Coordinates of C-alpha atoms in Angstrom, one line a residue:
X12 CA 0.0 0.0 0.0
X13 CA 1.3 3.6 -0.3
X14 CA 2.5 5.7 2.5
X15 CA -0.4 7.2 3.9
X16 CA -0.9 7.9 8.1
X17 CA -2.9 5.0 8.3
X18 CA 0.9 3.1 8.5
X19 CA 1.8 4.7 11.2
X20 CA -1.6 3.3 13.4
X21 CA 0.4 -0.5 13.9
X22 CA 3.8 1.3 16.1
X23 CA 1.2 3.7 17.1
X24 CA -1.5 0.9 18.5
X25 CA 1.4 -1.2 19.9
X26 CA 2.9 2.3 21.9
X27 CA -0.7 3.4 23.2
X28 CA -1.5 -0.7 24.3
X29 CA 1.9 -1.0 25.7
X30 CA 1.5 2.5 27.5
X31 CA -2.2 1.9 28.6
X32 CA -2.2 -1.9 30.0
X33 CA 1.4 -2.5 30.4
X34 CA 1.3 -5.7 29.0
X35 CA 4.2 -5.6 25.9
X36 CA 3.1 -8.7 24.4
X37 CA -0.6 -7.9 24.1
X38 CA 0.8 -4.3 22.7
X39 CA 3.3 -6.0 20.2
X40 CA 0.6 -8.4 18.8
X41 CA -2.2 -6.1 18.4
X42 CA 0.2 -3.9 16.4
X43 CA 1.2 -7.2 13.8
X44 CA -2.4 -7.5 13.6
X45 CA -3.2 -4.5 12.9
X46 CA -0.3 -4.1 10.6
X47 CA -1.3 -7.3 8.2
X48 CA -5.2 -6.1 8.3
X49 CA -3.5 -2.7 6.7
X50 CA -1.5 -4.3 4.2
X51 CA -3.7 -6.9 2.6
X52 CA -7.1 -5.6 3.1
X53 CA -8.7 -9.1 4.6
X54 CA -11.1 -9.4 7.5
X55 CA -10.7 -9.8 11.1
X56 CA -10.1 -12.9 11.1
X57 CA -7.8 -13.7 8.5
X58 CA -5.8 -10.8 9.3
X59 CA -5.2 -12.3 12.7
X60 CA -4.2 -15.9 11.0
X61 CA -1.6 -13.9 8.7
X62 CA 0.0 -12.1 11.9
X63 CA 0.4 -15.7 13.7
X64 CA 2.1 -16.4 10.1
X65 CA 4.4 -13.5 10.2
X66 CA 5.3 -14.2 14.1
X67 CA 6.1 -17.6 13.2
X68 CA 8.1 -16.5 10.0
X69 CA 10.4 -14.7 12.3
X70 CA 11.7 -17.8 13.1
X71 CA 12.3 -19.4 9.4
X72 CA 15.3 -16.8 9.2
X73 CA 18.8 -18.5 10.7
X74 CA 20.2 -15.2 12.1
X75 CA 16.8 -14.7 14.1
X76 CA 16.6 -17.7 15.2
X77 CA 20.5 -17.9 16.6
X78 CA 19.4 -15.0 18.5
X79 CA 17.0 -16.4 20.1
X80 CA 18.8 -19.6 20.9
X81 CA 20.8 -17.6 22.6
X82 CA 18.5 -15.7 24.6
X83 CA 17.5 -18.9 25.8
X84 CA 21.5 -20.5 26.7
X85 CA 22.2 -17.2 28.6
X86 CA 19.2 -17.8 30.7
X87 CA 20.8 -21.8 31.1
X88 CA 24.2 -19.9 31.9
X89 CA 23.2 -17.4 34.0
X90 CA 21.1 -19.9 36.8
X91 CA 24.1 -22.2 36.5
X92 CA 26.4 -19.4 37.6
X93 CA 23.8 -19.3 40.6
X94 CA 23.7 -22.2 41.3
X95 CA 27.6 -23.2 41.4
X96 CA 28.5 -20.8 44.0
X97 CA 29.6 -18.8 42.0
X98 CA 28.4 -15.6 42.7
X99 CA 28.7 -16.2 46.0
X100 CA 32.4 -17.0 45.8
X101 CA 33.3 -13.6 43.7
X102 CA 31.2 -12.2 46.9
X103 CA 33.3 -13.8 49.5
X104 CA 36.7 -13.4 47.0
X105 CA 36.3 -9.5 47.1
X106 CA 35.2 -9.2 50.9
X107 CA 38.4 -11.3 51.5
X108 CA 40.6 -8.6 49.9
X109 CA 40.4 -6.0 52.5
X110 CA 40.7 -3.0 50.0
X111 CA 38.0 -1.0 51.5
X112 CA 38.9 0.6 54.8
X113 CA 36.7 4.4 54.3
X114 CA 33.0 4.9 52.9
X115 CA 34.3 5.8 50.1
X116 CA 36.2 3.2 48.9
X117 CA 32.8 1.1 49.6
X118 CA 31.5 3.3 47.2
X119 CA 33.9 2.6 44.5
X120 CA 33.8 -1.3 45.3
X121 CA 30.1 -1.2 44.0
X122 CA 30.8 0.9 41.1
X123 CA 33.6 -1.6 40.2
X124 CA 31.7 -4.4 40.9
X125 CA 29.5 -3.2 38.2
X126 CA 31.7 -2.5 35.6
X127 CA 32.8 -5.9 35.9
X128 CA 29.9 -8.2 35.9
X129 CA 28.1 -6.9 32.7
X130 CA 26.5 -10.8 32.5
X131 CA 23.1 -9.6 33.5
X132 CA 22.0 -6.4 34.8
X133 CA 19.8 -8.2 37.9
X134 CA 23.1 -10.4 38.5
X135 CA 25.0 -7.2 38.5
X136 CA 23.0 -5.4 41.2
X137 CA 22.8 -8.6 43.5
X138 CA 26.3 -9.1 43.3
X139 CA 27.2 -5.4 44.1
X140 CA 24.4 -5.0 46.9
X141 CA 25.3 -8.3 48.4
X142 CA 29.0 -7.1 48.7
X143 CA 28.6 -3.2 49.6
X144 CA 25.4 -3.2 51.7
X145 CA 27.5 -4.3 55.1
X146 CA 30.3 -2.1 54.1
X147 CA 27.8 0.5 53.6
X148 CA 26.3 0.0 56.9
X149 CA 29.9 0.0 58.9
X150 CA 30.9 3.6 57.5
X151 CA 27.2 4.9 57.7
X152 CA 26.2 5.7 54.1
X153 CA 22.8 5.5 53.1
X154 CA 21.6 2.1 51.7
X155 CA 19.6 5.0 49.3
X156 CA 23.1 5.8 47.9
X157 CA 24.2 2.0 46.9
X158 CA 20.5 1.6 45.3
X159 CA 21.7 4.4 43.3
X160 CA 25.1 3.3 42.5
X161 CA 24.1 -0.4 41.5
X162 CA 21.4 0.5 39.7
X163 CA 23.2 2.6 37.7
X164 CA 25.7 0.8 36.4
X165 CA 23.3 -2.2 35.9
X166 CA 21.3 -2.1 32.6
X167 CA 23.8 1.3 31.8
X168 CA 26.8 -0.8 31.8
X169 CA 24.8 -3.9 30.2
X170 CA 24.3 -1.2 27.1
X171 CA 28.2 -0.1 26.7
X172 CA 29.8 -3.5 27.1
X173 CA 27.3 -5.3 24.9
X174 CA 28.7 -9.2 25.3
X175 CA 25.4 -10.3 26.9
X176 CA 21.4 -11.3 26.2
X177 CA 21.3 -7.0 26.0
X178 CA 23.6 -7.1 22.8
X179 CA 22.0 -9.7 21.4
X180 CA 18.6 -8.8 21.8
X181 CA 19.6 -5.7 19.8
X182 CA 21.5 -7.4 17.6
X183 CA 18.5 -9.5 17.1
X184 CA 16.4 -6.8 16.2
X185 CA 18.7 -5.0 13.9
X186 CA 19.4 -7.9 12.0
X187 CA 15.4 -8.7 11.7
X188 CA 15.0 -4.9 10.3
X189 CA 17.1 -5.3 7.3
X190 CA 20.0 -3.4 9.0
X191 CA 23.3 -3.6 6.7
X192 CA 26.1 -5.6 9.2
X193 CA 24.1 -4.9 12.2
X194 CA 27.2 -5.9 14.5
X195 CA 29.0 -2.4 13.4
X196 CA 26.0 -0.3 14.0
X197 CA 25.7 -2.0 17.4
X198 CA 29.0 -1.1 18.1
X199 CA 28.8 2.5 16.5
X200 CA 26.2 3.2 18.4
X201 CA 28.0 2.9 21.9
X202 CA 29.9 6.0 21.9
X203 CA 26.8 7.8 21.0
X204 CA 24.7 6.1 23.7
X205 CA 24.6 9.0 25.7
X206 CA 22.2 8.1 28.6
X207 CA 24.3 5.4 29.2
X208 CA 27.5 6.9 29.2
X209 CA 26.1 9.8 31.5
X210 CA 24.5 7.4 33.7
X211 CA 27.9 5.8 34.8
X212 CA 29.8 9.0 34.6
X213 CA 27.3 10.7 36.7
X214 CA 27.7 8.3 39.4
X215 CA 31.0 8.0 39.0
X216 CA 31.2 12.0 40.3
X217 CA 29.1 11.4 42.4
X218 CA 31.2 9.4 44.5
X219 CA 34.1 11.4 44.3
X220 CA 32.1 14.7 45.0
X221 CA 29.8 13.1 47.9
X222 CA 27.4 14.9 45.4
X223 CA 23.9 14.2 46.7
X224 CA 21.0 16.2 45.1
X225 CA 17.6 16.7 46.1
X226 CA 16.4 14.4 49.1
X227 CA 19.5 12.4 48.9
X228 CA 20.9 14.6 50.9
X229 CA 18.4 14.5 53.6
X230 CA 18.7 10.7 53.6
X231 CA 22.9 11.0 54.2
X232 CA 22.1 13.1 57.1
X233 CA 20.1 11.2 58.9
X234 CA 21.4 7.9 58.5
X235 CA 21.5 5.8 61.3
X236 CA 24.3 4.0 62.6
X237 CA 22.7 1.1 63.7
X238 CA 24.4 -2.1 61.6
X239 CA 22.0 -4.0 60.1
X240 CA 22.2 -7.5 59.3
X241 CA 23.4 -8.4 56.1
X242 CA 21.9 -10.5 53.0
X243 CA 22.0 -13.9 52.6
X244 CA 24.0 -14.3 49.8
X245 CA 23.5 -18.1 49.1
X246 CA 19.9 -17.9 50.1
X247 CA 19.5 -14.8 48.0
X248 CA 20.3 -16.6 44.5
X249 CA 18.9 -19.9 45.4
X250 CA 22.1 -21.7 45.9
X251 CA 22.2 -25.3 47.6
X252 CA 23.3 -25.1 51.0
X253 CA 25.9 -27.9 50.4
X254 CA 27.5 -26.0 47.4
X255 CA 31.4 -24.6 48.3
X256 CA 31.5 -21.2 46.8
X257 CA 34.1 -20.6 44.7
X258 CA 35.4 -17.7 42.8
X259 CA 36.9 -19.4 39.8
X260 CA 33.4 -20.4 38.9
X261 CA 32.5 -16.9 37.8
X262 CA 35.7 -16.0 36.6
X263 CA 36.4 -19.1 34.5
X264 CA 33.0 -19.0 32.3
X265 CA 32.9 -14.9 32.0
X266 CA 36.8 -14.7 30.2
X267 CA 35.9 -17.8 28.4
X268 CA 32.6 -16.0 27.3
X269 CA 34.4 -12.2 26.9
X270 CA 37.0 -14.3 24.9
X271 CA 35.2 -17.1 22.4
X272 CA 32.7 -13.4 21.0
X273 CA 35.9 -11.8 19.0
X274 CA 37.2 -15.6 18.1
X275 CA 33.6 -16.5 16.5
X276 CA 33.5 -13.2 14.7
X277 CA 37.2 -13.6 13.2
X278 CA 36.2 -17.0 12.4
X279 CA 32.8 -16.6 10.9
X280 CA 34.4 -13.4 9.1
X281 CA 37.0 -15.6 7.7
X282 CA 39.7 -13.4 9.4
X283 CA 38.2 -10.0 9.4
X284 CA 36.9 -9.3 12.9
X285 CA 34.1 -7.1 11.8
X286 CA 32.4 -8.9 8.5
X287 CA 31.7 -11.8 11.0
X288 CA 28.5 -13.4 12.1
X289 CA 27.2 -11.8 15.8
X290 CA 24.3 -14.2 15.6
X291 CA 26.7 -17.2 15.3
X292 CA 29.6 -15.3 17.6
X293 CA 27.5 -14.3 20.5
X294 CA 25.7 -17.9 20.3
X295 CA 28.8 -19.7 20.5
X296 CA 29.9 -17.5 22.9
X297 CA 27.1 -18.2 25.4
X298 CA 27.3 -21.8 24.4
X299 CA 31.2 -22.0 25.5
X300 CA 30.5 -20.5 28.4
X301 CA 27.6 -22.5 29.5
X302 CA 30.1 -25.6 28.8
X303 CA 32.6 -24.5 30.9
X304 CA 30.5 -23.8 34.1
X305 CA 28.6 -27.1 33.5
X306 CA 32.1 -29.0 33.3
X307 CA 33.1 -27.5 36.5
X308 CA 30.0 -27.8 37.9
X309 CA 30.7 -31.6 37.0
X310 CA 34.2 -32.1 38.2
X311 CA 33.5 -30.6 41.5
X312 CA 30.4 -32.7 42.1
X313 CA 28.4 -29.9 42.8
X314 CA 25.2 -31.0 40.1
X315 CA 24.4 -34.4 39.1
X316 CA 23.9 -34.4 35.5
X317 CA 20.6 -34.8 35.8
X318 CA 20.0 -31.5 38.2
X319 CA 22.3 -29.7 35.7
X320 CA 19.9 -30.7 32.8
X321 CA 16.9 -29.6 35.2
X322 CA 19.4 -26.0 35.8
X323 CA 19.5 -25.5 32.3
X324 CA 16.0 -25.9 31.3
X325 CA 14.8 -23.8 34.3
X326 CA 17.0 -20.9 33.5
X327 CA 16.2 -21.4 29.7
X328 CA 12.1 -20.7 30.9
X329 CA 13.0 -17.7 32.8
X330 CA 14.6 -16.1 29.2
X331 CA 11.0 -17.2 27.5
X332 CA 9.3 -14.0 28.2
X333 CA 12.1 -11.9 26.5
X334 CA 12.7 -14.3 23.2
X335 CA 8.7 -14.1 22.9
X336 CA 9.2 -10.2 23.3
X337 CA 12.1 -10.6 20.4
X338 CA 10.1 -12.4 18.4
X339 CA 6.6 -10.1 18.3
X340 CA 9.1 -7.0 17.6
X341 CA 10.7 -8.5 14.8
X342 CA 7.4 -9.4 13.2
X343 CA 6.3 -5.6 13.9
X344 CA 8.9 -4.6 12.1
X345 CA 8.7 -6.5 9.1
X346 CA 5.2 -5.6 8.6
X347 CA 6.1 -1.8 9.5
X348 CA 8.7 -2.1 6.6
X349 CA 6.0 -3.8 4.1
X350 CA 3.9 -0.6 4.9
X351 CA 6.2 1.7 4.4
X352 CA 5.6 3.2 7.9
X353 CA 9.7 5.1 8.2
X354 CA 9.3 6.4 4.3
X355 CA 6.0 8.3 5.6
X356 CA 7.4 9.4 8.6
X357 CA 10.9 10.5 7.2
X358 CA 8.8 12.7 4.5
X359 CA 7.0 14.3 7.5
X360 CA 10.0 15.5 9.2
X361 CA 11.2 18.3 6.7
X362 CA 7.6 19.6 7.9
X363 CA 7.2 19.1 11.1
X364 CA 10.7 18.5 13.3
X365 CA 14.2 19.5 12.2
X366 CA 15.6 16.8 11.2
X367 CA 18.7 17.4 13.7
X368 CA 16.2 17.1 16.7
X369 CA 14.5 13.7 15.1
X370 CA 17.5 11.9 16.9
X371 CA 15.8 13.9 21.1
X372 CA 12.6 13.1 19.9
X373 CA 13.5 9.7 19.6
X374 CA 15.2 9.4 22.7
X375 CA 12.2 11.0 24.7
X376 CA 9.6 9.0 23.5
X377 CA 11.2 5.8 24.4
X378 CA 12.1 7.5 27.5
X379 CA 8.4 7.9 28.1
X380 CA 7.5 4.5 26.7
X381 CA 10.0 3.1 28.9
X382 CA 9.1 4.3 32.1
X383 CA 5.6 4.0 31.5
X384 CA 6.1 -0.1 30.8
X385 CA 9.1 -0.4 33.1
X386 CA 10.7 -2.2 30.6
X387 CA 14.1 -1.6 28.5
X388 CA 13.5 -4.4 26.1
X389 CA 9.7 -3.5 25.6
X390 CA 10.8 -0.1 24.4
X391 CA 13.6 -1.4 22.1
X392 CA 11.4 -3.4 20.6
X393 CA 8.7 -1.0 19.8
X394 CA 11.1 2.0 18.6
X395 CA 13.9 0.2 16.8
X396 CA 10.7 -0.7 14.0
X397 CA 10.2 2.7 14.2
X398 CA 13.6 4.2 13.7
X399 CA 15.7 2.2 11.8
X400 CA 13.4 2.1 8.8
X401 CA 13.1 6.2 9.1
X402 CA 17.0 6.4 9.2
X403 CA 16.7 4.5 6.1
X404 CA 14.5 7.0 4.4
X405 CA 16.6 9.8 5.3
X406 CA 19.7 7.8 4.0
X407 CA 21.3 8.6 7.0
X408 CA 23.9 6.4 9.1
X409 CA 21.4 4.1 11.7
X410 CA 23.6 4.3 14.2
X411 CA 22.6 7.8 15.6
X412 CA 19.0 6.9 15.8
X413 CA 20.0 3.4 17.1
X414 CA 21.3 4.8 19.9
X415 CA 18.5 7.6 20.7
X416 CA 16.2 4.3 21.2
X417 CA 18.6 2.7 23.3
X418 CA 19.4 5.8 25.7
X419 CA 15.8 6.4 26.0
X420 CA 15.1 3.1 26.6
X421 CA 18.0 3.1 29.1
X422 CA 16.8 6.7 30.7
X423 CA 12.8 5.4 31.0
X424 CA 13.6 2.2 32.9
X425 CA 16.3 3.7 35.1
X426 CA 13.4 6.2 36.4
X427 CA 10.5 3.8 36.3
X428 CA 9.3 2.6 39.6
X429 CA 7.7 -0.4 38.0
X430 CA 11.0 -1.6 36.4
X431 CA 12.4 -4.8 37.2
X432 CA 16.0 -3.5 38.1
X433 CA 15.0 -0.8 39.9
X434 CA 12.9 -3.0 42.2
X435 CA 16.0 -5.3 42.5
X436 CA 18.1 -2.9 43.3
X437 CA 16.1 -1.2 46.0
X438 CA 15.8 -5.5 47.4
X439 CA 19.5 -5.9 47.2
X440 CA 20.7 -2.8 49.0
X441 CA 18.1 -3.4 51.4
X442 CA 16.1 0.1 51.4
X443 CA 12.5 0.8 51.2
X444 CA 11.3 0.6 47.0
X445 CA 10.1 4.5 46.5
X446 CA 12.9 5.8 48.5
X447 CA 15.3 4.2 46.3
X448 CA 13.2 5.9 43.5
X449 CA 12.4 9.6 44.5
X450 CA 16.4 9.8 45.9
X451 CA 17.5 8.3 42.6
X452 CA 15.4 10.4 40.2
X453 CA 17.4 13.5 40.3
X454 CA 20.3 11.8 39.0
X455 CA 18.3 10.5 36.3
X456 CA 16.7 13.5 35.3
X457 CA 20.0 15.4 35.2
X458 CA 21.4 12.8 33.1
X459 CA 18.5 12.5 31.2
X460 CA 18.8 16.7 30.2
X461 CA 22.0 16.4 29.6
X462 CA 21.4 13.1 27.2
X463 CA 18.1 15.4 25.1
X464 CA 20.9 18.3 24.7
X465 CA 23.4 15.9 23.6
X466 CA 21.4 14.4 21.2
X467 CA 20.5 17.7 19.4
X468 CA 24.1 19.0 18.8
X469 CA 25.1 15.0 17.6
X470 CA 22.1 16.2 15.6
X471 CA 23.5 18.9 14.2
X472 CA 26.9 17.3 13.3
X473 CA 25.9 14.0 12.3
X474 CA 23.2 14.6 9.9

C-alpha cells in the first residue's frame, strides 16, 4: 500500500497498548495484527491468522533464530552461575581482599563491581548490593546511595559493554529490520549512547564529589548508625546449602565468554573481525561459556547431571518471556517495513521537526515509553521498528538513531518505579522501594537533560 498515516496506526497501536495496559506482548501483537489487516485488506479474522504467520516466520530466518537460541543459553548460563557458588564465591573473593577501609572506597567497590559483571544487569545489582550493603552499613552511608550506584551501572553498563542477552537482543532486532552488518552499528552506536554513558559518569562523580541532590541529601544526614544484618547471599540466588562457593566459577565462564565473541566473529568473518556473524559469535559464545561452568559444575560434584539438565532448562524458561518479546518485535517490524511506515514518517519530518532534533525526539519518546512499561527491552522493541526504517528513508547512518532508542530506553527504565532492576536494586541494598526511586530520580533527570541536549548537537553534526 502507499504511505499514507494509516501506516503509522500499527507502532502507534502497539505504543498506546503498551503504555495503557502494560502488557508488551498484548501491545506488540495487536500492532502485527493491525499491521497485516493494513496491508492486505482481509477481514478480522484472516488478518489475525496472517499475523500468527508473520510471528512464526520470524523464526524461518537462521540469524533470528540464533538470536533467540541464545536468549535462551544465557538464561541456562546465568542460573548455572547461581547455582555453582559462583556468585557467592566472587562475593566472599572481594570481601576477603580487605581493600575497603573508608566509605568511600565502599562506594567505589560497588561501582567496580558493576563494571565488571556486565552478565546480567539483575546479576549485577545482587552481586554489588550483596557485597557493599554491610560495608555501607559500617561507614554509615545510606543504603539510598548504593541503590543508586548499583542500579546505575546495571542495565547502563549492560548497554556499553554489549557481550550479553542485551547485545544480542539488539542485535536481534537489527538484523530482523534489514540493517546492513548490524554488528558495526551495534557497536557505532555505543559511543553515542549518551544516557548510558552519562549514567555511569554521573555516578561516577558522584562518588568522588559526595554529590547528593535533592532528598538524597536529607537521607545521608540522617542515617543511622545502627548495623544492620546483612543479606543472605547463598539464600538470595537460590544456591544449595551444600555447594562450596568458589570464585573461579564466575571468573572461569565470563573470560571464556568475553574471549570465544571476538574468536567467532574472526572465524565466521574468515579473518576479518568485523564482516563476522554476531548471531553465530555471541551464540557460541554463550554456548562456551555455559560448557565451561557445566564442566566445572561436574568435576567438583556440585550438580548431578541430571540436576544440571533440570538447571539449564529452568533458567532457559525464565529467558521465554524476553525471546517471545524478540520475536513479536521483529514481526512488527517487518510488517512496518511492508507498509512503508519510516518512508512516511521520514517525509513528515522536513515539515514538522528538524531533522537534527529527530535523533531527542526519539530518545524521549522511548524515555516515556520506557518508564511507562518499566521495561528496556519492551521499548527497544517498539522503537527500533520505528527508527531504523526512518533512518533508512533519510539515507542517514542508523547508528545515531540506534542509539536515541537505546538511551531512552535506558533513561525510561532507570526512572520507572515499576521496572524490574529498579525493584531489584532497591531489594538488594536493602532500602524501602520508592525511597530508592524519589532519591534516585534526580540523578536521572540530570542525566537525562543532559542526554536530550546531547542528542541535538550529535544532531547537528551528524546529519
Amino acid at each position: 500500500m502507499a504511505s499514507t498515516w494509516l501506516t503509522l496506526l500499527p507502532p502507534f497501536l502497539a505504543i498506546g497498548l503498551a503504555l495503557l495496559t502494560r502488557q508488551v506482548y498484548l501491545a506488540l501483537f495487536a500492532g502485527i495484527w493491525l499491521g497485516f489487516f493494513l496491508l492486505n485488506g482481509s477481514g478480522i479474522l484472516p488478518s489475525l491468522a496472517e499475523a500468527l504467520d508473520g510471528v512464526l516466520a520470524v523464526l524461518a530466518n537462521p540469524g533470528d533464530a540464533r538470536v533467540v537460541m541464545f536468549t535462551l543459553v544465557i538464561g541456562a548460563f546465568i542460573i548455572t552461575l547461581e547455582r555453582s557458588g559462583a556468585v557467592s564465591g566472587f562475593v566472599h573473593f572481594l570481601e576477603r581482599s580487605r581493600w575497603v577501609t573508608n566509605g568511600k572506597r565502599a562506594q567505589w567497590m560497588a561501582w567496580l563491581v558493576g563494571l565488571v559483571i556486565f552478565i546480567e544487569s539483575n546479576i549485577t545489582v545482587l552481586v554489588a548490593g550483596t557485597v557493599s550493603r554491610p560495608l555501607f552499613d559500617r561507614f554509615r552511608i545510606a543504603r539510598e546511595k548504593l541503590a543508586y550506584i548499583i542500579d546505575s551501572t546495571s542495565a547502563p553498563v549492560c548497554m556499553l559493554i554489549p557481550l550479553n542477552a542485551w547485545g544480542a537482543f539488539n542485535l536481534g532486532l537489527l538484523d530482523g529490520l534489514g540493517v546492513d552488518n548490524p554488528l558495526s552499528v551495534l557497536l557505532a552506536s555505543i559511543p553515542l549512547n549518551l544516557y548510558a554513558i552519562f549514567a555511569v559518569a554521573l555516578t561516577a562523580y558522584t562518588i568522588s564529589r559526595d554529590y547528593n541532590p535533592g532528598s538524597m541529601g536529607e537521607v545521608q544526614a540522617r542515617v543511622s548508625s545502627k548495623k544492620e544484618d546483612t543479606l543472605d547471599i547463598a539464600g538470595s540466588i537460590g544456591q544449595a546449602a551444600h555447594i562450596k562457593p568458589r570464585a573461579m566459577n564466575m571468573l572461569i565462564p565470563v573470560l571464556i565468554l568475553i574471549a570465544a565473541m571476538p574468536l567467532g566473529l574472526w572465524i565466521t568473518g574468515d579473518g576479518k573481525l568485523f564482516q563476522g556473524s554476531g548471531s553465530t559469535s555471541v551464540l557460541w559464545a554463550s554456548l562456551a561459556a555455559l560448557a565451561a561452568i557445566s564442566v566445572l559444575v561436574l568435576i567438583q560434584r556440585s550438580m548431578t547431571l541430571d540436576e544440571l539438565s533440570h538447571t539449564w532448562m529452568e533458567g532457559a524458561g525464565r529467558m521465554l518471556p524476553l525471546a517471545i518479546i524478540l520475536v513479536l518485535a521483529l514481526a512488527l517490524g517487518a510488517v512496518s517495513k511492508a507498509l512503508g511506515t519510516g518512508q512516511y514518517v521520514a517525509g513528515l519530518v522536513g515539515d514538522s521537526i528538524p531533522l537534527a532534533w529527530l535523533p531527542t525526539v526519539i530518545f524521549l519518546v522511548s524515555g516515556v515509553i520506557a518508564f511507562s512499561v518499566g521495561s528496556s527491552w519492551g521499548t527497544f522493541s517498539i522503537m527500533l521498528p520505528i527508527a531504523i526504517p526512518v533512518a533508512s528513508a533519510l539515507g542517514a547512518e542508523p547508528a545515531l538513531f540506534v542509539a536515541a532508542v537505546l538511551s531512552g530506553g535506558v533513561f525510561g527504565d532507570h526512572a520507572s518505579p515499576i521496572s524490574d532492576t529498579t525493584i531489584v536494586s532497591s531489594l538488594a541494598a536493602g532500602t524501602e522501594h520508592m525511597d530508592h526511586v524519589r532519591t534516585q530520580l534526580p540523578y536521572a533527570l540530570r542525566a537525562g537533560v543532559a542526554s536530550a541536549v546531547g542528542f541535538v548537537v550529535l544532531g547537528y553534526f551528524l546529519l
